Short mmCIF file of C-alpha atoms and ligand atoms in Angstrom, two decimals:
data_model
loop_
_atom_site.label_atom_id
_atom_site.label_comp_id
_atom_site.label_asym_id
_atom_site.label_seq_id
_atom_site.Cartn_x
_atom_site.Cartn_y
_atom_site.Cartn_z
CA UNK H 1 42.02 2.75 52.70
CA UNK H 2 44.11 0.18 52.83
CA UNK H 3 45.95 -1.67 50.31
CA UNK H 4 47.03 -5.44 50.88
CA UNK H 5 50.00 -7.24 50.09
CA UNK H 6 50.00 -10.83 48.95
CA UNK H 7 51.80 -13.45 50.69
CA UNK H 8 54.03 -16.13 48.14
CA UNK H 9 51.01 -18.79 48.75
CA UNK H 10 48.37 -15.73 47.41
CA UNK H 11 50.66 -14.66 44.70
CA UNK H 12 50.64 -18.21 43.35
CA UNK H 13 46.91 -18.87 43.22
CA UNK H 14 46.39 -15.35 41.69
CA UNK H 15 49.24 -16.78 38.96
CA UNK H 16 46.97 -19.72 38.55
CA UNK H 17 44.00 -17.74 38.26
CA UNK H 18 45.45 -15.51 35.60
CA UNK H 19 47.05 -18.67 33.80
CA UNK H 20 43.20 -19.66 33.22
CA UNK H 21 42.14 -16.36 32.75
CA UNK H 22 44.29 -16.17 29.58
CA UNK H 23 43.60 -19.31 28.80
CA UNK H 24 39.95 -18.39 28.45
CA UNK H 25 40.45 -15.00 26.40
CA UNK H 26 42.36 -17.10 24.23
CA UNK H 27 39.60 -19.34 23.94
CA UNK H 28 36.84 -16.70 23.90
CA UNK H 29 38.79 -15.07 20.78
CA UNK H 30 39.05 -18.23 18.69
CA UNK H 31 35.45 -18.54 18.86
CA UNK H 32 33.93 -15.21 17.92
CA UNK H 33 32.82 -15.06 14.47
CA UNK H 34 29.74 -13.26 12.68
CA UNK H 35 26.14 -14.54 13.25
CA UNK H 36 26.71 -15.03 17.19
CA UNK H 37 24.73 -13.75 20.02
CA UNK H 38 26.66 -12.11 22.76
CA UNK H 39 24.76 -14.61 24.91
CA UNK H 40 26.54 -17.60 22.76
CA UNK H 41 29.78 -15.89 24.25
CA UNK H 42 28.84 -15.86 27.65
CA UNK H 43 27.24 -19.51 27.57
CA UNK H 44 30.94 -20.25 25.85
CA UNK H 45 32.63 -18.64 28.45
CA UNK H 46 30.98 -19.71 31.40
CA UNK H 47 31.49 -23.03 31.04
CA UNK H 48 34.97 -22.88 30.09
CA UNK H 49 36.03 -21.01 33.46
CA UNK H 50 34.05 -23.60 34.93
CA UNK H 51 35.94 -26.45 33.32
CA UNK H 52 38.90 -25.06 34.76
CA UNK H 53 37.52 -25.28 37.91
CA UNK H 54 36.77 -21.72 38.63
CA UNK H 55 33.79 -19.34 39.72
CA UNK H 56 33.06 -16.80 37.08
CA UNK H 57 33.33 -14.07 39.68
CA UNK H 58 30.92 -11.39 37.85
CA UNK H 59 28.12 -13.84 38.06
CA UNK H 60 25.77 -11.57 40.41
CA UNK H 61 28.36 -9.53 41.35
CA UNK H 62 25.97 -6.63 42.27
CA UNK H 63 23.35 -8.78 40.43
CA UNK H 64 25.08 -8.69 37.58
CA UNK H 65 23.28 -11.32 35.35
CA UNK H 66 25.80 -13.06 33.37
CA UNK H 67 30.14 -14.29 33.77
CA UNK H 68 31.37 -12.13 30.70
CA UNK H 69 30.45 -8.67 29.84
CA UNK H 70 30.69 -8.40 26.18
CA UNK H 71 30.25 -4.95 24.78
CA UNK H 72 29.78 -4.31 21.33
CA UNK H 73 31.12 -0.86 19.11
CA UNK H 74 29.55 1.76 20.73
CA UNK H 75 29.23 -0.11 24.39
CA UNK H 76 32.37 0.38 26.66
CA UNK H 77 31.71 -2.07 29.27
CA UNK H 78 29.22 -4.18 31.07
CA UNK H 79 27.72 -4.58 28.42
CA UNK H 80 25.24 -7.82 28.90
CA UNK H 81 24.93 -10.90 26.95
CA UNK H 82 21.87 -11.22 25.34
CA UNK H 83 20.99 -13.91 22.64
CA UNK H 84 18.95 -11.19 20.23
CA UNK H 85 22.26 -9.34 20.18
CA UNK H 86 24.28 -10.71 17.05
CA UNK H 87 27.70 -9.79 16.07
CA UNK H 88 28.18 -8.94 12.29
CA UNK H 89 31.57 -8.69 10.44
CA UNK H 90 32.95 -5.02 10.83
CA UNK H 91 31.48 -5.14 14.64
CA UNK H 92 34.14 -4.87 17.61
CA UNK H 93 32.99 -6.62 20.86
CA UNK H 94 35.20 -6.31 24.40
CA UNK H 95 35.03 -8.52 26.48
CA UNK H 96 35.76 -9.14 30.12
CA UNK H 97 35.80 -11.89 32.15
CA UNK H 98 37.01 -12.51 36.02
CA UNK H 99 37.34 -15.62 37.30
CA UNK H 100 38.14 -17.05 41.24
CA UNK H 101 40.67 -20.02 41.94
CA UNK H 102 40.90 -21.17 45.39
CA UNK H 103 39.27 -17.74 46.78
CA UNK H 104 41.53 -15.40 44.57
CA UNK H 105 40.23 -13.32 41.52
CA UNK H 106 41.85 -12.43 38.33
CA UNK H 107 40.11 -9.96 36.34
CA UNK H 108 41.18 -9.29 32.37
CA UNK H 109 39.45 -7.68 29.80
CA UNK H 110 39.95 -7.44 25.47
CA UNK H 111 38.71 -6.05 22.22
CA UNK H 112 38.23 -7.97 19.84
CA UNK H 113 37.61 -7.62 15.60
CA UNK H 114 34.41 -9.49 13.92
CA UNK H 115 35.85 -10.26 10.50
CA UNK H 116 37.11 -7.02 8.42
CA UNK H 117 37.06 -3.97 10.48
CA UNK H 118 37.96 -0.17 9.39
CA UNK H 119 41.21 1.05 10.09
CA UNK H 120 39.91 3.48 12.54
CA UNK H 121 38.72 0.62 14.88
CA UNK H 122 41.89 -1.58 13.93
CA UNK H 123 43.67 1.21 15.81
CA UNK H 124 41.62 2.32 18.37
CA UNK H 125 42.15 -1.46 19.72
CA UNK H 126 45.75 -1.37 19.21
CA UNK H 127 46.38 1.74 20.65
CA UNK H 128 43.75 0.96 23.72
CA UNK H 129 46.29 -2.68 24.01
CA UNK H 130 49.37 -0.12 24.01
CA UNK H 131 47.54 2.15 26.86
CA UNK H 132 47.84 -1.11 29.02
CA UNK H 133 51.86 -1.10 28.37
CA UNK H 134 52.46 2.08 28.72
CA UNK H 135 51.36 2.46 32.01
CA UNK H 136 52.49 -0.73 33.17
CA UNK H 137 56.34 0.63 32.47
CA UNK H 138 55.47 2.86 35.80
CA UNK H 139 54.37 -0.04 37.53
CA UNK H 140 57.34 -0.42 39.58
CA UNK H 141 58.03 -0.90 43.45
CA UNK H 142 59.15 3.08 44.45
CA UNK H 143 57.14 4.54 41.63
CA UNK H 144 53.54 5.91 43.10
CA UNK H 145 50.06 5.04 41.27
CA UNK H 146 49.89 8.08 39.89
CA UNK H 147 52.42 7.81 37.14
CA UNK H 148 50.71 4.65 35.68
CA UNK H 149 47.29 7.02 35.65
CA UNK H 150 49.27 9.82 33.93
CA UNK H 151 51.23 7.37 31.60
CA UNK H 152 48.02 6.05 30.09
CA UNK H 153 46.45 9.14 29.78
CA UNK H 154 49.04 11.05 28.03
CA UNK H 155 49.41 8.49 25.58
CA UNK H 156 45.87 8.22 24.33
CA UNK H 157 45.41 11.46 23.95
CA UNK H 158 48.32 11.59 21.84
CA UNK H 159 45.89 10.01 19.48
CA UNK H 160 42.86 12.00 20.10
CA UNK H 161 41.17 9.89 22.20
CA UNK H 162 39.14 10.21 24.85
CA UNK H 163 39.77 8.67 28.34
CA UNK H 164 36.71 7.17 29.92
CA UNK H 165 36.86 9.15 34.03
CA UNK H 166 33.71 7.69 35.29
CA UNK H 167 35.40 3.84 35.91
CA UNK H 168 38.52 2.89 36.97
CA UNK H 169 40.84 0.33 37.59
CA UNK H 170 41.14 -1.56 41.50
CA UNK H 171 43.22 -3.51 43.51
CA UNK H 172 42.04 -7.56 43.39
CA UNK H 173 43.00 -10.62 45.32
CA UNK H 174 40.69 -12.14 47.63
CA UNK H 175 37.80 -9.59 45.99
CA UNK H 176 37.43 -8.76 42.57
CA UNK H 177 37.50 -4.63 43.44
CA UNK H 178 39.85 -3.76 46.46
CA UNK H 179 42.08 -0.90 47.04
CA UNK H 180 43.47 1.41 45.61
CA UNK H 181 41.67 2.67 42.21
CA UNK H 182 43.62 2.96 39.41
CA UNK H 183 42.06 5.63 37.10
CA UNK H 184 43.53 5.67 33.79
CA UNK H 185 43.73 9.79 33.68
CA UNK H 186 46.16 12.05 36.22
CA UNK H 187 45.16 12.73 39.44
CA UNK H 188 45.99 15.78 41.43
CA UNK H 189 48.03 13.51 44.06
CA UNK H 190 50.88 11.06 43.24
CA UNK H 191 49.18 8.90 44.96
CA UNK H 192 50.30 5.36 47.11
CA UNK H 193 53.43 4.33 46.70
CA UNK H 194 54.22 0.83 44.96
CA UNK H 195 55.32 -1.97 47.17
CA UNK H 196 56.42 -5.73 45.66
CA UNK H 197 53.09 -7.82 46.63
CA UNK H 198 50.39 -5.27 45.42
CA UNK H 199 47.96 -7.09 42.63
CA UNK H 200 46.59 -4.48 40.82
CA UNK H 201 43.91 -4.73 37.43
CA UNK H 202 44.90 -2.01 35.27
CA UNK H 203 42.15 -1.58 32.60
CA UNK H 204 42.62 1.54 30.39
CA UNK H 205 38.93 1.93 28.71
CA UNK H 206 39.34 4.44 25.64
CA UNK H 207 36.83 5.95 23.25
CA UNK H 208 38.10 7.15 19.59
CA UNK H 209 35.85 10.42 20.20
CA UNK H 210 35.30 12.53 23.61
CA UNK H 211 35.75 10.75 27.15
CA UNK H 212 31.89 11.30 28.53
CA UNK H 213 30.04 8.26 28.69
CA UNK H 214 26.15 7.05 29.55
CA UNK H 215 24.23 4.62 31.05
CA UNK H 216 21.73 2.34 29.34
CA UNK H 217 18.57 1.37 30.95
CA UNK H 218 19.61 -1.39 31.91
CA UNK H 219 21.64 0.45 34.50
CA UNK H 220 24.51 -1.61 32.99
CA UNK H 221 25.42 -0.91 30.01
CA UNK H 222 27.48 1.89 29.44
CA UNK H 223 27.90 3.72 26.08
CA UNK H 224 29.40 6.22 24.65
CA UNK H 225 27.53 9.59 24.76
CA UNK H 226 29.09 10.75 21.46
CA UNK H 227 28.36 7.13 19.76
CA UNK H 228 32.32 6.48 19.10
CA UNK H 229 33.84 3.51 19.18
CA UNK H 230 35.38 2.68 22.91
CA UNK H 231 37.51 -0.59 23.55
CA UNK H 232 38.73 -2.00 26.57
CA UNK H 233 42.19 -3.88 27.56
CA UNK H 234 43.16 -5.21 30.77
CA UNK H 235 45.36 -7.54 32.76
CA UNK H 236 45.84 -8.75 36.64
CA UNK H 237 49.23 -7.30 37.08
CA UNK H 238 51.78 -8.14 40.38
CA UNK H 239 54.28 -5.30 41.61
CA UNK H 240 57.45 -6.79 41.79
CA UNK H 241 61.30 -5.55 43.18
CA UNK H 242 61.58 -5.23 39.20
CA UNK H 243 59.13 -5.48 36.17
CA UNK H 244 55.99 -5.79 36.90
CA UNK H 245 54.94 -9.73 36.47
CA UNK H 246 51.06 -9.72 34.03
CA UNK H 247 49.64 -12.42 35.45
CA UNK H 248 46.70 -12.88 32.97
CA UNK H 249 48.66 -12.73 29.81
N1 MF3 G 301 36.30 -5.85 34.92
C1 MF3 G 301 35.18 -5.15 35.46
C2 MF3 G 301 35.64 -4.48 36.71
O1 MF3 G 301 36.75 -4.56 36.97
C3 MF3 G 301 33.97 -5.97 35.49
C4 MF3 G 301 33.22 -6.21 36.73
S1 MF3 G 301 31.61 -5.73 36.58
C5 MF3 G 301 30.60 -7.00 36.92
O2 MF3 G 301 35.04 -3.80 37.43
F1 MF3 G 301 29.68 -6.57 37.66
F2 MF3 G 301 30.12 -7.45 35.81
F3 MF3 G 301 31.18 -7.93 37.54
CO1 CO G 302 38.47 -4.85 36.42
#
């Protein structure tokens, strides 16, 4: 394994990338309202990374068909667009979107609301969003992987939530999944140690009822087995000497 540090030219393409990453959820968020199709999203979404003048890096990534994976209540993620699939008011829909500048990724992800939600979803999303911070405040040169794992963990199952285990996290730069993982549950070992110039995605995925998830046939799509609600947040962060810098906020 081995786990690369960016040079000051890398870290300020990946800043650019992430600049138009945000840019683009912002976008993305603006837009959603009842009587889409996820497809409408992706269309949406494709060409805006491509106005910026970036590659939607999931585009056949593993022949993945489309540049955003939106997933919708039950779906967790890669969910894929499809223009039969309409949102309706009460609905939640993640969705996640990379994006290459100049040969460097950024990779983010968010859930959004369709109209009036229930509580219960209202606070899965905020709590999924708080996952995200919570284990960032480990994410600090000296501090080892583990402890942003174990930090996210903890605190969702504070609420009763369930941790998805079967995806993780990843290292990014020049490749959308590098070294290390970063699960979003404790491992056994404290794993690498956190150097200034590591780019990490950190992408807590969190269900409001048990952790175990399934596949679709689609061999995409994954769901919830228990049919809960799951939502997804995540960011491109840099290690720093000091706070950790969230370069697609
Ligand atoms: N954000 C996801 C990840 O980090 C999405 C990539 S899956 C893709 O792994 F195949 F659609 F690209
Ligand atoms: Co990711």
């Amino acid at each position: 394994m081995s786990v690369s540090i960016k040079s000051a030219r890398e870290i300020e393409l990946m800043r650019e990338a992430g600049r138009i990453l945000a840019n683009v959820h912002e976008e993305l968020g603006k837009a959603l309202k009842p009587g889409m199709s996820t497809m409408d999203i992706d269309r949406l979404g494709e060409k805006l990374i491509r106005g910026y003048g970036c590659i939607p890096s999931f585009k056949n990534y593993n022949g993945y068909p489309a540049s955003i994976c939106v997933s919708v209540n039950d779906e967790v993620v890669h969910g894929i667009p499809n223009k039969h699939r309409i949102l309706h008011e009460g609905d939640i829909v993640s969705l996640d979107a990379g994006v290459i500048y100049h040969g460097y990724h950024s990779d983010a992800a968010r859930t959004h609301a369709i109209g009036k939600i229930s509580p219960e979803a209202e606070k899965l999303i905020q709590v999924t969003r708080e996952c995200f911070f919570e284990g960032i405040k480990y994410a600090k040169a000296g501090n080892h992987l583990n402890d942003i794992s174990s930090a996210i963990q903890a605190y969702a199952e504070s609420f009763g939530y369930g941790v998805v285990r079967d995806l993780v996290g990843h290292g990014i730069g020049e490749h959308l999944h590098e070294d290390p993982e970063v699960p979003n549950f404790a491992q056994k070992k404290k794993g690498i140690k956190l150097v200034p110039g590591m780019t990490l995605a950190v992408e807590p995925m969190i269900n409001a009822g048990r952790a175990d998830v399934a596949w679709m046939d689609d061999d995409w799509t994954v769901v919830t087995d228990d049919g809960t609600l799951s939502a997804h947040y995540e960011n491109t962060i840099l290690i720093t000497e000091g706070e950790p810098e969230i370069l697609s906020l």
